Amino acid sequence: MNFQSNEQTIHDKVNLARLVRRLEKTIAAEDWDTGNLPPRATWIRTNQTLQKLKYARKLLDNVELHESDQNAFRAYEDLRSNLARLHSVVSQVNDRVKPPSTRPTPILPTLPLPSPSEPPIPSIHVYDRHDVGNTQHDTSHGDSKLATDELLSPSDTLLDSAILLPADPPSSAAPSKAAPAFLQNSSAIQEELSAQLAQMATQLKRNAQHFSESLDKDKALVQETQEKLERNHDVMSKERVRVRDHHSKSWGTTWLVMLSMLVALVGFILTFFVIRLT
C-alpha cells in the first residue's frame, strides 16, 4: 500500500464515522409519520437519505478492503448492521410515500391509419421493328388492293425502305450533340485552372521578392548591430584596462598614505616618550 492509498483510507475512515453519526441523528430526529410535509417532498428526502446510505456502504467496503487489523472488523460489522437497520427504516417510509407510477397514454392508437392508395404504374408499350414492319406491310397490302394494276415505282420502294429503317440513328446522334458541350466545359475548366495557376505563380514571385527584400533589410540591420557590438567590446576592453590600472594605483596610494600616517604616529609616540624620560 503506497502513501496515497493509505492517506485515502484514513480519510474514508473519518468520513465514514462522521457520516454514520450524522445519518443516525437525522433519521432519529426525523418524524416520518407526522405528515407535515407533502408525500412528494418526503419521498425526495427519503431518496436523498438512501443515496447517503449507499455512499456510506461504499466507504465501508473501501475501508474493509484496505484494513489490515483483524480487531477492527467487529466494529465494521456493527456499522454494517447499523446501516442495514437505517436503510430498512428509510426504505419502509420510501415505499409508503412513493408516488404511484402512471404509464402515459399511448399515442399509437390515436394516429390515423395511412391510406392504402398507391399511384398507378404507367404502362409502357415497346414497339418492335417487326410490328412497324407488319403495320407498313398491312398498309401497303391495302393500297395494293385499291390499285392492283399499278406497279410500284422506284420512289415508292425507297419510301417503304426508309419507313422500315429502325429508329437507332437518332439515339446515336445525341452523344455527338452532347460532345461539344462536354468539350466546352472541359476547355473552360482548363482555362480557369490555367488562370489560377498563373495567378498563383505571380503571387509566389511577389512573395519571393518580398522575402528577399526583407532578408536584405535584416542582413543590413544585423551587420549594423554587429559593428555596434564590436565597438562596444573595444570600448569595454579599454575601460577594463583603465579601471584595472586605476584600481592598482589607488590601492598603492592608499597604502602609502596609511604607511605615512603610521610612521608619523610612531615618531610622535617616540618623541613623547623621549621628552617624558629626559
Short mmCIF file of C-alpha atoms in Angstrom, two decimals:
data_model
loop_
_atom_site.label_atom_id
_atom_site.label_comp_id
_atom_site.label_asym_id
_atom_site.label_seq_id
_atom_site.Cartn_x
_atom_site.Cartn_y
_atom_site.Cartn_z
CA MET A 1 0.00 0.00 0.00
CA ASN A 2 1.55 3.31 -1.02
CA PHE A 3 1.31 6.59 0.83
CA GLN A 4 -1.55 7.96 -1.27
CA SER A 5 -3.81 4.92 -0.79
CA ASN A 6 -3.05 4.88 2.96
CA GLU A 7 -3.99 8.55 3.25
CA GLN A 8 -7.19 7.94 1.26
CA THR A 9 -8.12 5.05 3.57
CA ILE A 10 -7.66 7.28 6.62
CA HIS A 11 -9.91 9.92 5.05
CA ASP A 12 -12.52 7.26 4.27
CA LYS A 13 -12.49 6.07 7.89
CA VAL A 14 -13.02 9.59 9.22
CA ASN A 15 -15.73 10.34 6.67
CA LEU A 16 -17.47 7.02 7.37
CA ALA A 17 -17.66 7.64 11.11
CA ARG A 18 -18.95 11.19 10.65
CA LEU A 19 -21.48 10.16 8.01
CA VAL A 20 -22.89 7.30 10.09
CA ARG A 21 -23.30 9.55 13.16
CA ARG A 22 -24.98 12.24 11.05
CA LEU A 23 -27.35 9.73 9.47
CA GLU A 24 -28.28 8.27 12.86
CA LYS A 25 -29.08 11.73 14.23
CA THR A 26 -31.03 12.74 11.12
CA ILE A 27 -33.14 9.58 10.94
CA ALA A 28 -33.74 9.54 14.69
CA ALA A 29 -34.75 13.22 14.77
CA GLU A 30 -36.95 12.99 11.68
CA ASP A 31 -40.62 12.27 12.37
CA TRP A 32 -41.65 10.34 9.27
CA ASP A 33 -45.27 9.85 10.36
CA THR A 34 -46.33 13.40 11.20
CA GLY A 35 -47.33 14.29 7.66
CA ASN A 36 -46.16 17.89 7.93
CA LEU A 37 -44.61 17.63 4.50
CA PRO A 38 -46.42 16.52 1.36
CA PRO A 39 -45.75 12.94 0.24
CA ARG A 40 -43.65 14.01 -2.74
CA ALA A 41 -41.32 16.15 -0.58
CA THR A 42 -40.99 13.26 1.88
CA TRP A 43 -40.20 10.90 -0.99
CA ILE A 44 -37.45 13.24 -2.21
CA ARG A 45 -35.92 13.39 1.28
CA THR A 46 -36.04 9.60 1.65
CA ASN A 47 -34.30 9.21 -1.72
CA GLN A 48 -31.56 11.60 -0.60
CA THR A 49 -31.13 9.65 2.62
CA LEU A 50 -30.95 6.37 0.68
CA GLN A 51 -28.21 7.83 -1.54
CA LYS A 52 -26.23 8.84 1.56
CA LEU A 53 -26.64 5.33 2.98
CA LYS A 54 -25.41 3.88 -0.30
CA TYR A 55 -22.34 6.13 -0.18
CA ALA A 56 -21.71 5.07 3.44
CA ARG A 57 -21.78 1.42 2.38
CA LYS A 58 -19.30 2.20 -0.38
CA LEU A 59 -16.94 3.86 2.11
CA LEU A 60 -17.31 0.86 4.44
CA ASP A 61 -16.42 -1.56 1.64
CA ASN A 62 -13.36 0.51 0.74
CA VAL A 63 -12.19 0.66 4.36
CA GLU A 64 -12.66 -3.08 4.86
CA LEU A 65 -10.76 -3.79 1.65
CA HIS A 66 -7.65 -1.93 2.85
CA GLU A 67 -7.90 -2.87 6.53
CA SER A 68 -5.09 -4.99 7.98
CA ASP A 69 -6.15 -5.00 11.66
CA GLN A 70 -8.31 -8.04 12.46
CA ASN A 71 -9.78 -6.43 15.59
CA ALA A 72 -11.39 -3.64 13.56
CA PHE A 73 -13.67 -5.97 11.56
CA ARG A 74 -16.04 -6.37 14.55
CA ALA A 75 -16.59 -2.60 14.59
CA TYR A 76 -17.15 -2.67 10.84
CA GLU A 77 -19.77 -5.42 11.26
CA ASP A 78 -21.59 -3.26 13.81
CA LEU A 79 -21.51 -0.34 11.38
CA ARG A 80 -22.84 -2.56 8.59
CA SER A 81 -25.73 -3.83 10.74
CA ASN A 82 -26.49 -0.25 11.82
CA LEU A 83 -26.54 0.88 8.19
CA ALA A 84 -28.83 -2.03 7.30
CA ARG A 85 -31.23 -1.04 10.09
CA LEU A 86 -31.29 2.59 8.96
CA HIS A 87 -31.78 1.50 5.37
CA SER A 88 -34.72 -0.67 6.38
CA VAL A 89 -36.42 2.21 8.20
CA VAL A 90 -35.94 4.67 5.35
CA SER A 91 -36.97 2.09 2.73
CA GLN A 92 -40.27 1.45 4.52
CA VAL A 93 -41.04 5.16 4.58
CA ASN A 94 -39.97 5.48 0.94
CA ASP A 95 -42.29 2.66 -0.13
CA ARG A 96 -45.17 4.28 1.76
CA VAL A 97 -44.78 7.79 0.31
CA LYS A 98 -43.59 6.83 -3.16
CA PRO A 99 -45.95 8.26 -5.79
CA PRO A 100 -47.71 5.67 -7.91
CA SER A 101 -46.15 5.12 -11.28
CA THR A 102 -48.53 6.03 -14.09
CA ARG A 103 -47.90 4.99 -17.62
CA PRO A 104 -48.55 7.67 -20.23
CA THR A 105 -51.35 7.24 -22.71
CA PRO A 106 -50.04 5.51 -25.83
CA ILE A 107 -50.01 7.70 -28.91
CA LEU A 108 -50.03 4.91 -31.48
CA PRO A 109 -53.79 4.10 -31.26
CA THR A 110 -54.64 7.78 -31.77
CA LEU A 111 -52.69 8.07 -35.00
CA PRO A 112 -54.78 7.76 -38.22
CA LEU A 113 -54.19 4.79 -40.45
CA PRO A 114 -52.33 5.53 -43.67
CA SER A 115 -54.34 5.37 -46.89
CA PRO A 116 -53.53 2.24 -48.93
CA SER A 117 -53.84 4.06 -52.23
CA GLU A 118 -50.82 3.68 -54.46
CA PRO A 119 -50.00 5.64 -57.58
CA PRO A 120 -50.86 3.73 -60.76
CA ILE A 121 -47.94 2.29 -62.63
CA PRO A 122 -47.80 3.81 -66.10
CA SER A 123 -47.93 1.25 -68.85
CA ILE A 124 -45.05 1.35 -71.27
CA HIS A 125 -45.58 -0.09 -74.71
CA VAL A 126 -42.45 -1.12 -76.51
CA TYR A 127 -42.67 -1.00 -80.24
CA ASP A 128 -40.72 -3.60 -82.10
CA ARG A 129 -39.25 -3.37 -85.51
CA HIS A 130 -41.35 -6.32 -86.61
CA ASP A 131 -44.54 -4.52 -85.50
CA VAL A 132 -43.57 -1.46 -87.53
CA GLY A 133 -42.79 -3.68 -90.48
CA ASN A 134 -46.08 -5.52 -90.18
CA THR A 135 -48.01 -2.25 -89.93
CA GLN A 136 -46.32 -0.92 -93.02
CA HIS A 137 -46.86 -4.22 -94.76
CA ASP A 138 -50.60 -4.18 -93.98
CA THR A 139 -50.87 -0.60 -95.22
CA SER A 140 -49.06 -1.40 -98.44
CA HIS A 141 -51.18 -4.53 -98.86
CA GLY A 142 -54.39 -2.47 -98.55
CA ASP A 143 -53.07 0.03 -101.07
CA SER A 144 -52.26 -2.80 -103.46
CA LYS A 145 -55.87 -3.95 -103.28
CA LEU A 146 -57.05 -0.48 -104.18
CA ALA A 147 -54.65 -0.20 -107.13
CA THR A 148 -53.91 -3.69 -108.40
CA ASP A 149 -52.98 -2.60 -111.88
CA GLU A 150 -50.39 -0.04 -110.94
CA LEU A 151 -46.73 -1.07 -110.46
CA LEU A 152 -44.52 0.14 -107.64
CA SER A 153 -42.24 2.90 -108.76
CA PRO A 154 -38.60 3.10 -107.57
CA SER A 155 -39.51 6.09 -105.41
CA ASP A 156 -42.19 4.09 -103.60
CA THR A 157 -39.69 1.30 -102.95
CA LEU A 158 -37.23 3.75 -101.47
CA LEU A 159 -40.01 5.25 -99.37
CA ASP A 160 -41.00 1.87 -97.96
CA SER A 161 -37.39 1.00 -97.17
CA ALA A 162 -36.96 4.34 -95.43
CA ILE A 163 -40.07 3.69 -93.35
CA LEU A 164 -38.87 0.23 -92.38
CA LEU A 165 -35.49 1.50 -91.11
CA PRO A 166 -35.07 1.32 -87.30
CA ALA A 167 -35.01 4.45 -85.16
CA ASP A 168 -31.49 3.81 -83.77
CA PRO A 169 -29.52 6.54 -85.64
CA PRO A 170 -31.21 9.48 -83.81
CA SER A 171 -30.15 7.98 -80.47
CA SER A 172 -26.56 7.83 -81.65
CA ALA A 173 -26.75 11.45 -82.72
CA ALA A 174 -27.45 12.59 -79.15
CA PRO A 175 -23.89 11.93 -77.87
CA SER A 176 -22.49 13.77 -80.86
CA LYS A 177 -24.56 16.80 -79.86
CA ALA A 178 -23.57 16.49 -76.20
CA ALA A 179 -19.89 16.01 -77.01
CA PRO A 180 -19.24 19.66 -77.95
CA ALA A 181 -20.85 20.83 -74.70
CA PHE A 182 -18.60 18.49 -72.69
CA LEU A 183 -15.56 19.69 -74.60
CA GLN A 184 -16.57 23.28 -73.99
CA ASN A 185 -16.90 22.63 -70.26
CA SER A 186 -13.52 20.90 -70.21
CA SER A 187 -11.86 23.75 -72.06
CA ALA A 188 -13.49 26.29 -69.74
CA ILE A 189 -12.27 24.39 -66.68
CA GLN A 190 -8.76 24.15 -68.15
CA GLU A 191 -8.71 27.88 -68.87
CA GLU A 192 -9.88 28.64 -65.34
CA LEU A 193 -7.22 26.37 -63.86
CA SER A 194 -4.58 27.96 -66.09
CA ALA A 195 -5.63 31.41 -64.92
CA GLN A 196 -5.50 30.30 -61.28
CA LEU A 197 -2.05 28.76 -61.77
CA ALA A 198 -0.80 31.94 -63.41
CA GLN A 199 -2.19 34.00 -60.53
CA MET A 200 -0.54 31.67 -58.01
CA ALA A 201 2.78 31.90 -59.86
CA THR A 202 2.56 35.70 -59.82
CA GLN A 203 1.76 35.70 -56.11
CA LEU A 204 4.65 33.33 -55.38
CA LYS A 205 7.00 35.57 -57.33
CA ARG A 206 5.83 38.59 -55.33
CA ASN A 207 6.28 36.69 -52.09
CA ALA A 208 9.81 35.66 -53.10
CA GLN A 209 10.69 39.27 -53.91
CA HIS A 210 9.22 40.46 -50.62
CA PHE A 211 11.15 37.84 -48.67
CA SER A 212 14.40 38.71 -50.45
CA GLU A 213 13.91 42.41 -49.66
CA SER A 214 13.14 41.57 -46.03
CA LEU A 215 16.26 39.40 -45.84
CA ASP A 216 18.39 42.22 -47.26
CA LYS A 217 16.99 44.64 -44.68
CA ASP A 218 17.56 42.16 -41.88
CA LYS A 219 21.09 41.49 -43.13
CA ALA A 220 21.91 45.20 -43.08
CA LEU A 221 20.42 45.51 -39.58
CA VAL A 222 22.43 42.52 -38.35
CA GLN A 223 25.65 43.95 -39.79
CA GLU A 224 24.99 47.31 -38.15
CA THR A 225 24.28 45.61 -34.82
CA GLN A 226 27.46 43.57 -35.16
CA GLU A 227 29.52 46.70 -35.76
CA LYS A 228 27.99 48.35 -32.69
CA LEU A 229 28.73 45.29 -30.58
CA GLU A 230 32.33 45.21 -31.80
CA ARG A 231 32.78 48.88 -30.98
CA ASN A 232 31.24 48.36 -27.55
CA HIS A 233 33.56 45.42 -26.98
CA ASP A 234 36.61 47.51 -27.84
CA VAL A 235 35.45 50.33 -25.58
CA MET A 236 34.74 47.94 -22.73
CA SER A 237 38.15 46.31 -23.12
CA LYS A 238 39.87 49.70 -22.93
CA GLU A 239 37.76 50.72 -19.94
CA ARG A 240 38.55 47.44 -18.21
CA VAL A 241 42.30 48.03 -18.60
CA ARG A 242 41.94 51.61 -17.41
CA VAL A 243 39.87 50.59 -14.39
CA ARG A 244 42.40 47.88 -13.52
CA ASP A 245 45.29 50.36 -13.69
CA HIS A 246 43.35 52.90 -11.67
CA HIS A 247 42.49 50.24 -9.10
CA SER A 248 46.13 49.26 -8.65
CA LYS A 249 47.23 52.89 -8.47
CA SER A 250 44.54 53.79 -5.97
CA TRP A 251 45.44 50.87 -3.72
CA GLY A 252 49.13 51.85 -3.90
CA THR A 253 48.32 55.42 -2.96
CA THR A 254 46.07 54.26 -0.13
CA TRP A 255 48.74 52.03 1.36
CA LEU A 256 51.34 54.81 1.04
CA VAL A 257 49.10 57.26 2.90
CA MET A 258 48.35 54.74 5.63
CA LEU A 259 52.06 53.92 5.99
CA SER A 260 52.92 57.61 6.23
CA MET A 261 50.30 58.10 8.93
CA LEU A 262 51.62 55.09 10.81
CA VAL A 263 55.24 56.37 10.64
CA ALA A 264 54.14 59.81 11.82
CA LEU A 265 52.21 58.25 14.71
CA VAL A 266 55.18 56.10 15.75
CA GLY A 267 57.50 59.11 15.53
CA PHE A 268 55.10 61.16 17.66
CA ILE A 269 54.93 58.44 20.31
CA LEU A 270 58.72 58.03 20.40
CA THR A 271 59.19 61.76 20.69
CA PHE A 272 56.67 61.91 23.53
CA PHE A 273 58.42 59.12 25.47
CA VAL A 274 61.86 60.69 24.92
CA ILE A 275 60.61 64.02 26.22
CA ARG A 276 59.00 62.40 29.25
CA LEU A 277 62.08 60.35 30.13
CA THR A 278 64.57 63.19 29.79
#
